Structure formats: C-alpha cells, structure tokens
Short mmCIF file of C-alpha atoms in Angstrom, two decimals:
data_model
loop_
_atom_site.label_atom_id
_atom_site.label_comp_id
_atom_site.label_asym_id
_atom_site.label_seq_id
_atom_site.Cartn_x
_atom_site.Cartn_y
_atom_site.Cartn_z
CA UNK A 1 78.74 96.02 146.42
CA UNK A 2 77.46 99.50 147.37
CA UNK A 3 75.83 101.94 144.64
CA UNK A 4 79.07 103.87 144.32
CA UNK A 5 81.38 101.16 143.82
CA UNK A 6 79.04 99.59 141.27
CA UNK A 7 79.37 102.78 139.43
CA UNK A 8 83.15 102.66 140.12
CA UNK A 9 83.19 99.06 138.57
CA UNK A 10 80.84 99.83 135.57
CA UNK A 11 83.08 103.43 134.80
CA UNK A 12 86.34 101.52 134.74
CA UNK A 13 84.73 98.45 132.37
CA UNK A 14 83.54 101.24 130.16
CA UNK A 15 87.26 102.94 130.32
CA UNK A 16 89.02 99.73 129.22
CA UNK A 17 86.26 98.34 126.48
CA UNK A 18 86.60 101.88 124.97
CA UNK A 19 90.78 101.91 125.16
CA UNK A 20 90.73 98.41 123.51
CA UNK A 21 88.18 99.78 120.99
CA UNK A 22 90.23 102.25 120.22
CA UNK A 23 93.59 100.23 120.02
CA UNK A 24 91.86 97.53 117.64
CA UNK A 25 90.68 100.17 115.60
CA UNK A 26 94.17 100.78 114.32
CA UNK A 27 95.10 96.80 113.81
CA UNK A 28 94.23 96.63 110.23
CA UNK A 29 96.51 99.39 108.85
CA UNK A 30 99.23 98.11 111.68
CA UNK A 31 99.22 94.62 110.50
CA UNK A 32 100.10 96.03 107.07
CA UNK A 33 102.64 98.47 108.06
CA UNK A 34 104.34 95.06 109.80
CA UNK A 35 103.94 92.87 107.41
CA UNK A 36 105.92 95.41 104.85
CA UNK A 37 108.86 95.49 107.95
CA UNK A 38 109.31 91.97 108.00
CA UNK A 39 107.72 90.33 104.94
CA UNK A 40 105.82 87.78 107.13
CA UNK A 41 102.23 87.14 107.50
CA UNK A 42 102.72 85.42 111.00
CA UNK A 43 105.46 88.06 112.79
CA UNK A 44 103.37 90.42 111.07
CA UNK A 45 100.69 89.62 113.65
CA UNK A 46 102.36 88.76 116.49
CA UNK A 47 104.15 92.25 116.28
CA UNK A 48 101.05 94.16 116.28
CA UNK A 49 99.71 92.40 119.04
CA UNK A 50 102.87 93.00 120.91
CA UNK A 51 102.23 96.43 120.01
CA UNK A 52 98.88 96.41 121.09
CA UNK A 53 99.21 94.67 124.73
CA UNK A 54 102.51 97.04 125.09
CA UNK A 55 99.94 99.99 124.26
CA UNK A 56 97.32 98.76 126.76
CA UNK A 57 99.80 98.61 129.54
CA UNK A 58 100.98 101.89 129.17
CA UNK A 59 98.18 104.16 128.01
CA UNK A 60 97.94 105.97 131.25
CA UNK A 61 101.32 107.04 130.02
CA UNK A 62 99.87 108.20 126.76
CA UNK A 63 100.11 112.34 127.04
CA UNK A 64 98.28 113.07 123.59
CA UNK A 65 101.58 114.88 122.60
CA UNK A 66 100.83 113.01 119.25
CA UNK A 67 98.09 111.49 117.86
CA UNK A 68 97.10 107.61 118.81
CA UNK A 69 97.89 106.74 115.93
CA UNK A 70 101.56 107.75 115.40
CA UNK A 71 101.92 106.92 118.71
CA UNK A 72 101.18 103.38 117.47
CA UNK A 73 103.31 103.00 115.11
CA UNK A 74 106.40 104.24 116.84
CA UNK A 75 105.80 101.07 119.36
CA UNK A 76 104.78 99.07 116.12
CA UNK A 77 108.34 100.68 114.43
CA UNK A 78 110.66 99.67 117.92
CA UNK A 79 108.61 96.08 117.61
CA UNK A 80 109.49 95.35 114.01
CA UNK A 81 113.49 96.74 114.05
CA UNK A 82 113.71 94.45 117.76
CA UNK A 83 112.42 91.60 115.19
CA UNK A 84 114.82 92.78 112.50
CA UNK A 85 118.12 93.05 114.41
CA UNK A 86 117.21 89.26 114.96
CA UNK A 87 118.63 88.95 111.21
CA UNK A 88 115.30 87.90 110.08
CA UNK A 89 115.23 88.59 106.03
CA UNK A 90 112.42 87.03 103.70
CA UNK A 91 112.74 86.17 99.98
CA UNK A 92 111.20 84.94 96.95
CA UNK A 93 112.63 81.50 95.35
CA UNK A 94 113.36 84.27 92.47
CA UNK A 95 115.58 86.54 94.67
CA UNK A 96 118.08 83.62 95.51
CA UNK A 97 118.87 81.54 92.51
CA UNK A 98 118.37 81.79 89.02
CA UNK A 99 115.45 79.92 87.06
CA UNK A 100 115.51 76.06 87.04
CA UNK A 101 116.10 74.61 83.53
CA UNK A 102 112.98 71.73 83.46
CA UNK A 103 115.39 68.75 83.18
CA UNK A 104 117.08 69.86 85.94
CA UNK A 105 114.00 70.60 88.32
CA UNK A 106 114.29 68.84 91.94
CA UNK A 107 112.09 69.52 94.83
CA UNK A 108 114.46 71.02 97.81
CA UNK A 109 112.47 72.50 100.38
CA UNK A 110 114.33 75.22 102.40
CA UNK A 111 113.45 76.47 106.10
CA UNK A 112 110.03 78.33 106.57
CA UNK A 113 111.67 81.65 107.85
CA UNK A 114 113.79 81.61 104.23
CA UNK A 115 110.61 82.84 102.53
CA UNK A 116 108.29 85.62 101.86
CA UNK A 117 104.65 84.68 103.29
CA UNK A 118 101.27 85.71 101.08
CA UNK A 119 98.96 88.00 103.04
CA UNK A 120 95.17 88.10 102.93
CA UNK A 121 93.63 91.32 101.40
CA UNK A 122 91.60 92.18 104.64
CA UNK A 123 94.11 91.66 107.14
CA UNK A 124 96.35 94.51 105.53
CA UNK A 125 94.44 97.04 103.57
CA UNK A 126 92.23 99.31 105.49
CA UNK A 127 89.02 100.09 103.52
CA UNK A 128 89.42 103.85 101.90
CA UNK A 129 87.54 106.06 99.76
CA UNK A 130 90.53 107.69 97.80
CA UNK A 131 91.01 104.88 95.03
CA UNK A 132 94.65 107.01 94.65
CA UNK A 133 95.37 106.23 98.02
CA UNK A 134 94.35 102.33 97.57
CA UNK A 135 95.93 101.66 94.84
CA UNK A 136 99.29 102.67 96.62
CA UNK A 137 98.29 100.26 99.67
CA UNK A 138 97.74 97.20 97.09
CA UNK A 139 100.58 98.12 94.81
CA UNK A 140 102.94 98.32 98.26
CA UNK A 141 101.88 94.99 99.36
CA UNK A 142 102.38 93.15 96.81
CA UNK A 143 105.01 90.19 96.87
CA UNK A 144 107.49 92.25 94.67
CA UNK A 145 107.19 94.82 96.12
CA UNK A 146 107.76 93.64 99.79
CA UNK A 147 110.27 91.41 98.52
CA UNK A 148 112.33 94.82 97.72
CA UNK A 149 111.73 96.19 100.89
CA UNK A 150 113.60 93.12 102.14
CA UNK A 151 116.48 94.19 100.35
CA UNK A 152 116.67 97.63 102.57
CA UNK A 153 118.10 98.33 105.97
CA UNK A 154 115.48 97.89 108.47
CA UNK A 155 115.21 101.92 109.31
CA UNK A 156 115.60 102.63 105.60
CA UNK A 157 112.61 100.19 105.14
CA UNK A 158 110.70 102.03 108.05
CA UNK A 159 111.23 105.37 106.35
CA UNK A 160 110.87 104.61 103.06
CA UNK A 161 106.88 102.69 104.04
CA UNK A 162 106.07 105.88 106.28
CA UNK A 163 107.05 108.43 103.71
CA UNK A 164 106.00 106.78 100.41
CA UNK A 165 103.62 104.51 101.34
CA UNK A 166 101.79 106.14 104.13
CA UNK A 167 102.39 109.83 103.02
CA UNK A 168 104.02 110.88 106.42
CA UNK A 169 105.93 114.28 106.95
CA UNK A 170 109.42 114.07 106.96
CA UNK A 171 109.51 115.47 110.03
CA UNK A 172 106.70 113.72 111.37
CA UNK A 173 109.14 110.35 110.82
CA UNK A 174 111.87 111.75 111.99
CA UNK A 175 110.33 112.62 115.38
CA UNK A 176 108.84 108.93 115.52
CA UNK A 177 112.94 107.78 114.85
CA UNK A 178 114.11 109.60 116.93
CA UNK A 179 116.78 111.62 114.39
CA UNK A 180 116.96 114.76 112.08
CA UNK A 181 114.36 115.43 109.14
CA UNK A 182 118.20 115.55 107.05
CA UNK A 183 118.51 111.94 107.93
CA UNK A 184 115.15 110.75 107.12
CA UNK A 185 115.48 112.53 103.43
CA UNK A 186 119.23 110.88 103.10
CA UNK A 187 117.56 107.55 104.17
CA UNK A 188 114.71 108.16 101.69
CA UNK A 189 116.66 108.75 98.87
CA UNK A 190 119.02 105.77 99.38
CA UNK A 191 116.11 103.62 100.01
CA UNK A 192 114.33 104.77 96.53
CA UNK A 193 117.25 103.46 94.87
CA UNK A 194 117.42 100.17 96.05
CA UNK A 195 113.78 100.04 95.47
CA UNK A 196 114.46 100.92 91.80
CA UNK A 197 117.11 98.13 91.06
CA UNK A 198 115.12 95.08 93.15
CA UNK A 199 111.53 96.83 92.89
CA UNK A 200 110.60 95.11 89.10
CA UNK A 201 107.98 95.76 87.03
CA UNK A 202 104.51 96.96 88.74
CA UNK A 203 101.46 94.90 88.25
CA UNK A 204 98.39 96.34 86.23
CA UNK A 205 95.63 94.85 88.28
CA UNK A 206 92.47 97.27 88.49
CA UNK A 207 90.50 96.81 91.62
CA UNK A 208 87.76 95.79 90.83
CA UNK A 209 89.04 93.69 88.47
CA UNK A 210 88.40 95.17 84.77
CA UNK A 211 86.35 93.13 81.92
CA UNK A 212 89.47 92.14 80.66
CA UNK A 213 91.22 90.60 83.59
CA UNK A 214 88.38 88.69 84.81
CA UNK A 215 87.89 87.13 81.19
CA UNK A 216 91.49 86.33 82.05
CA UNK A 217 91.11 84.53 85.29
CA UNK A 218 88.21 83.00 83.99
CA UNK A 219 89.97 81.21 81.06
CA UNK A 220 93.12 80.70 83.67
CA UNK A 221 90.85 78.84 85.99
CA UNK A 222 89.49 76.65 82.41
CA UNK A 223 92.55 75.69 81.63
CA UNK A 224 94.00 75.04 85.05
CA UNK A 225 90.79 72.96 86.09
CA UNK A 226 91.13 71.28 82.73
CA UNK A 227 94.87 70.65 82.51
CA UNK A 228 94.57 71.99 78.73
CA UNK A 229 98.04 73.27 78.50
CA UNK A 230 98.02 74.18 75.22
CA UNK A 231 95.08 76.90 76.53
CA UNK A 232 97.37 77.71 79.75
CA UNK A 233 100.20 78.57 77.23
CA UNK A 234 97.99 80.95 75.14
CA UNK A 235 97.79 82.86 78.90
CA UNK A 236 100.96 83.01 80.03
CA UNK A 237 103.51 85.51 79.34
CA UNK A 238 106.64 84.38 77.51
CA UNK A 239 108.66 85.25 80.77
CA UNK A 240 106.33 83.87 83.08
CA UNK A 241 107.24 82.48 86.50
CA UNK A 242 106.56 79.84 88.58
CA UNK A 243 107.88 79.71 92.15
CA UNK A 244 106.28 76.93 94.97
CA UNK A 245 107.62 77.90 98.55
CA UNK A 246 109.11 76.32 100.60
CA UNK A 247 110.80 74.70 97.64
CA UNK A 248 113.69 76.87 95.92
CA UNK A 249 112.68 75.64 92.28
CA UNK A 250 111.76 78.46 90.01
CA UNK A 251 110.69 77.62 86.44
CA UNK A 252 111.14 80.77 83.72
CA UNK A 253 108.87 80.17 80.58
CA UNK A 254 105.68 78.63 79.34
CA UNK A 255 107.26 75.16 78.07
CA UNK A 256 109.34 75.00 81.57
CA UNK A 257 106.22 75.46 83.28
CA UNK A 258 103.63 73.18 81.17
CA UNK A 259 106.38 70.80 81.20
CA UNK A 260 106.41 70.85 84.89
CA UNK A 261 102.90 70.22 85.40
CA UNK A 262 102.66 67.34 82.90
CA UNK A 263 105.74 65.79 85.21
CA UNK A 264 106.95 66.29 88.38
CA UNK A 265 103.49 68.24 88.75
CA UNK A 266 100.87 65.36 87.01
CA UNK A 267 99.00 64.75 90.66
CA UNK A 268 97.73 68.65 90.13
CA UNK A 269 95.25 67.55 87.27
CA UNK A 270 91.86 67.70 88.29
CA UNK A 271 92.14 70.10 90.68
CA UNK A 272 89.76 72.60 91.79
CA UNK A 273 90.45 76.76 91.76
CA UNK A 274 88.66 78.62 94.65
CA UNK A 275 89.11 82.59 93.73
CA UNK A 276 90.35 84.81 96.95
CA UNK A 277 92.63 87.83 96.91
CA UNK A 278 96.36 88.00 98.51
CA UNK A 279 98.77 91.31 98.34
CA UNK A 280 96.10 93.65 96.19
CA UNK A 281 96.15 90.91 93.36
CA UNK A 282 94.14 87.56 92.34
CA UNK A 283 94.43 84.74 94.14
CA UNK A 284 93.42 81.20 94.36
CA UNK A 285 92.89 78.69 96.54
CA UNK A 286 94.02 74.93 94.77
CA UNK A 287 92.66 72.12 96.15
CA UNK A 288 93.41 68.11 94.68
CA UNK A 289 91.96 65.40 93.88
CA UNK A 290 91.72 63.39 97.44
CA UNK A 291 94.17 60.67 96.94
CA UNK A 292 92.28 58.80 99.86
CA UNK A 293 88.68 59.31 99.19
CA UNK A 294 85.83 62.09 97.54
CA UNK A 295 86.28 65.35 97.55
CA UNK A 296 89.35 67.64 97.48
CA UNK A 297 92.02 68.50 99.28
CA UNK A 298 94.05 71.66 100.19
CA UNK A 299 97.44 71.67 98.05
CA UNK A 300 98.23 75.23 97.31
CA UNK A 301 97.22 79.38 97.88
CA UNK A 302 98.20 80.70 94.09
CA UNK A 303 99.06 84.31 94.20
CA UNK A 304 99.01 85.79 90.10
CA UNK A 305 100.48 88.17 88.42
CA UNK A 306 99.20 89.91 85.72
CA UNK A 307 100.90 92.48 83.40
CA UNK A 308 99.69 93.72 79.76
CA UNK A 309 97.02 90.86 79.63
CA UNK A 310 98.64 87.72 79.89
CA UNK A 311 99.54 86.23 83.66
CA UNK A 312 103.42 86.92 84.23
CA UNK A 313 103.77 84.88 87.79
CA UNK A 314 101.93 81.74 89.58
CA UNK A 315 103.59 81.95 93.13
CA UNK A 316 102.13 78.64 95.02
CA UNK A 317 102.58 78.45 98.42
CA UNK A 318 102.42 75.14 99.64
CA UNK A 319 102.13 74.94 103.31
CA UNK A 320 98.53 74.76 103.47
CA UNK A 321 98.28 74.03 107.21
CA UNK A 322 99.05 77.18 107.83
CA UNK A 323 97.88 79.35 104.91
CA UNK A 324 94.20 77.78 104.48
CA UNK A 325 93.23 78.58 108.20
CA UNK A 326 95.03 81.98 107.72
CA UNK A 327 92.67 82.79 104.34
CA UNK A 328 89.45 81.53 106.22
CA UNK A 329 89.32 78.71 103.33
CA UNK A 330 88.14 75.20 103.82
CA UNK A 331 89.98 72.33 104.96
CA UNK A 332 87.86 69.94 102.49
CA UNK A 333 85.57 70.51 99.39
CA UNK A 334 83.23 67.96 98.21
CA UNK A 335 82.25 66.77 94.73
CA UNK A 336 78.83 68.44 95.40
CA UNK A 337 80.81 71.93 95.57
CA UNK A 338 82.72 72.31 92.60
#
C-alpha cells in the first residue's frame, strides 16, 4: 500500500472510530428515553441500537441543522412509535386486575410482552451534576411511573418525556414531530392528565440513600433472610403490594403477603438478598436455597418501594434467565459468599 493510501486508510479508521464514539456517547440517555416509550428493558435496547446503526448509515446525511443529539432522538422517536403502532402496551399485575384475596391466590403466568420489565440504574440514567435534574430522571423511571406512560398515546407519551422529563422547548419537540408548537402544548396538557389519574403516589427515595432508609433495607433484608414475619410486618406499609411477573397475582396487605410466603411461597425461606438498584429505587437480587446441591440459586430481581418509612411495594420479577445476565448478577452464590 503506498504512503498516501496508508494515510487514506488510517484518516477514514479515525473518521468512523470517532462517528461511533460519538454515537455511543448518547446510548445511555437513549436507552432511557426508550425504555420510557415502550416500558421494556429488551425493545428498549434493541431500539437504540436500531437507532444507532440507522445513524451510522446515514451520517454523511447529517447537515448539523440540529444538534447530534436531537437529531438522535428524532430517529430514536420514529423507532419507538414504528414499535408502538405494533400495539405493544406493558403493565403491572396491579394495572389489570384487582388484588388477590390470599385464599384465593393461584399462580397464572401470562405472556412475557403483557408486562412491564425492571431496568438497571446504569443502563438508563446518565451520570449528572444537577441532583434537581437526577432526581427527575430516577423519579421518571420508575415502574409507576412508566407504567402511566403506558396508559398515553404513543406521541402523547413522546411529548410528554421530551417536555417534562427532558426539559425540551416546545418548539424544539414540535420540530422533531414534525407538527405545530399548539399541538405539542394540547398534547402536553392531555398527557399531564392522564399522568395524574394513573401516575400514583411518588416514591421518597433519597439518592444516596438517607440514614433512615438504609436502616430500612437493612432490617428488610433481616427479616427477609430470616423469614421472621412478624419483623417483615413491622416494615411494611398497611397497603403494601406484592406483584411477581409473569404471574398476574397481586397480594394487597401485610397478612396477604406474610401469608403468602408462609404458603404458596415456603421454598423462599433461607434465601439470600444481594442489594442492586432498578428504576432510581432499591433493589435486590433473591437467590434460593439450591434444591439440588450447595449454594444458591437465582429466583427473583426485587424492585422496593418505599414511602414515609415503611416499604409500600415488593415487585419480583421472576424470569431470572433473562434479568440476572441483564443486572450483571451471578448465576450461582456459594455458602462461602453469604
């Protein structure tokens, strides 16, 4: 190869390495923008990926009429509504039937695309210095909250994450949509109240954690680890909940929930609580006692809810094949571990 096409060669590598530096740059706050649109940890990352291979392909086309970013998320925006037309629409076991008296519990798993997926912490919140501006990011990923989104048309849910959540311009959305700032600020203001009737009541997690809340946790993860249920009542809220996806049970209650886990839920005692974080709040990874040897197994990723001291939801979701890989956690812990 002669000197100049060396140089040709080496210019062009530098060209792409620097576009895909600057694409992956962006894949953090995009993955969380997603997984708002369509309440899914998995199409979550396959859309920005799709955006980011659609962005690659055509940067030449890129005029820097906008900035990168915005020009981002309009491809990340067309991505998600394609997805959305598709009818997809996530929920919580709490969102589609009412609470399951104890006597009546039954374990009736439902399809994996019924349900609103967990989210790890790092995959969707973008390290920040204004501790205003993260605690909107936590607060707007958490499962109620996205769980309400799901409740909104998909361009109302676009504008509603872009203008509340992000802090866009009206108009600034309204060129990415393609419409009138008039529309956006109709959209907006039919999209705040649905949020207001499905939104429920905000958690009070401080990040870090205050005194008070890990002393919380800390006895949570006693009693849990212990099966003392008398100690796990003390924690939870009256109106506590209990939901395990991909099973459509909910249980409402301390004594519906205690009485769960001294029943249908018995095989949980013994377990093992490994602390991780999931949609801005505390979260656990539960592993079991190995039914076929040492050690302990994956069962569960707990996502908690706290509220005025005392834990209001345990939201297990059980697929661990596909969660545990997804949180970076172990497929095994052994006696010597715990």
């Amino acid at each position: 190869m002669s000197q100049r096409n060396r140089g040709g060669a080496m210019s062009d590598l530098t060209a792409t390495t620097d576009i895909d530096s600057r694409l992956e740059g962006h894949r953090v706050e995009l993955t969380g923008y997603c997984y708002r649109m369509l309440g899914s940890a998995f199409e979550a990352e396959d859309a920005v990926q799709d955006t980011l291979v659609r962005a690659w392909r055509n940067f030449e086309k890129f005029e820097g009429r906008s900035s990168l970013r915005s020009w981002l998320y309009r491809i990340a925006t067309n991505v998600c509504l394609d997805m959305l037309n598709a009818g997809n629409k996530r929920a919580r076991p709490v969102d589609l039937t009412g609470p399951t008296p104890l006597a009546q519990a039954a374990l009736n798993p439902l399809p994996e695309n019924t349900w609103l997926e967990p989210m790890p912490d790092g995959r969707i919140l973008p390290t920040v210095a204004d501790p205003a501006e993260a605690a909107v990011a936590r607060e707007s990923v958490r499962l109620a909250f996205v769980a309400a989104l799901q409740h909104l048309p998909p361009k109302q849910r676009a504008v509603l994450i872009l203008r509340e959540v992000l802090a866009w311009k009206a108009s600034e959305v309204a060129e990415l949509l393609d419409t009138s700032v008039a529309s956006v600020n109709s959209a907006l203001q039919r999209a705040r109240a649905t949020l207001t009737e499905h939104g429920g009541k905000p958690a009070d997690t401080a990040n870090p954690l205050d005194e008070e809340q890990r002393k919380l946790l800390e006895r949570y993860v006693a009693a849990f680890e212990g099966y003392d249920m008398a100690a796990l009542t003390a924690l939870l809220h009256e109106d506590a909940v209990m939901t395990m996806p991909p099973f459509d049970l909910w249980l409402q209650g301390h004594d519906d929930i205690t009485g769960f886990m001294l029943s249908i839920g018995a095989g949980c005692a013994g377990s093992r609580l490994v602390p991780t974080f999931a949609n801005g709040t505390p979260a656990f990874a539960h592993y079991k006692p190995n039914p076929e040897g040492p050690g302990f197994v994956p069962w569960a990723v707990q996502v908690i809810d706290i509220s005025e001291g005392s834990i209001t939801g345990m939201h297990c979701f059980l697929d661990t094949p596909r969660w545990f890989p997804l949180f970076g956690l172990p497929d095994h812990l052994d006696d010597a571990a715990v």
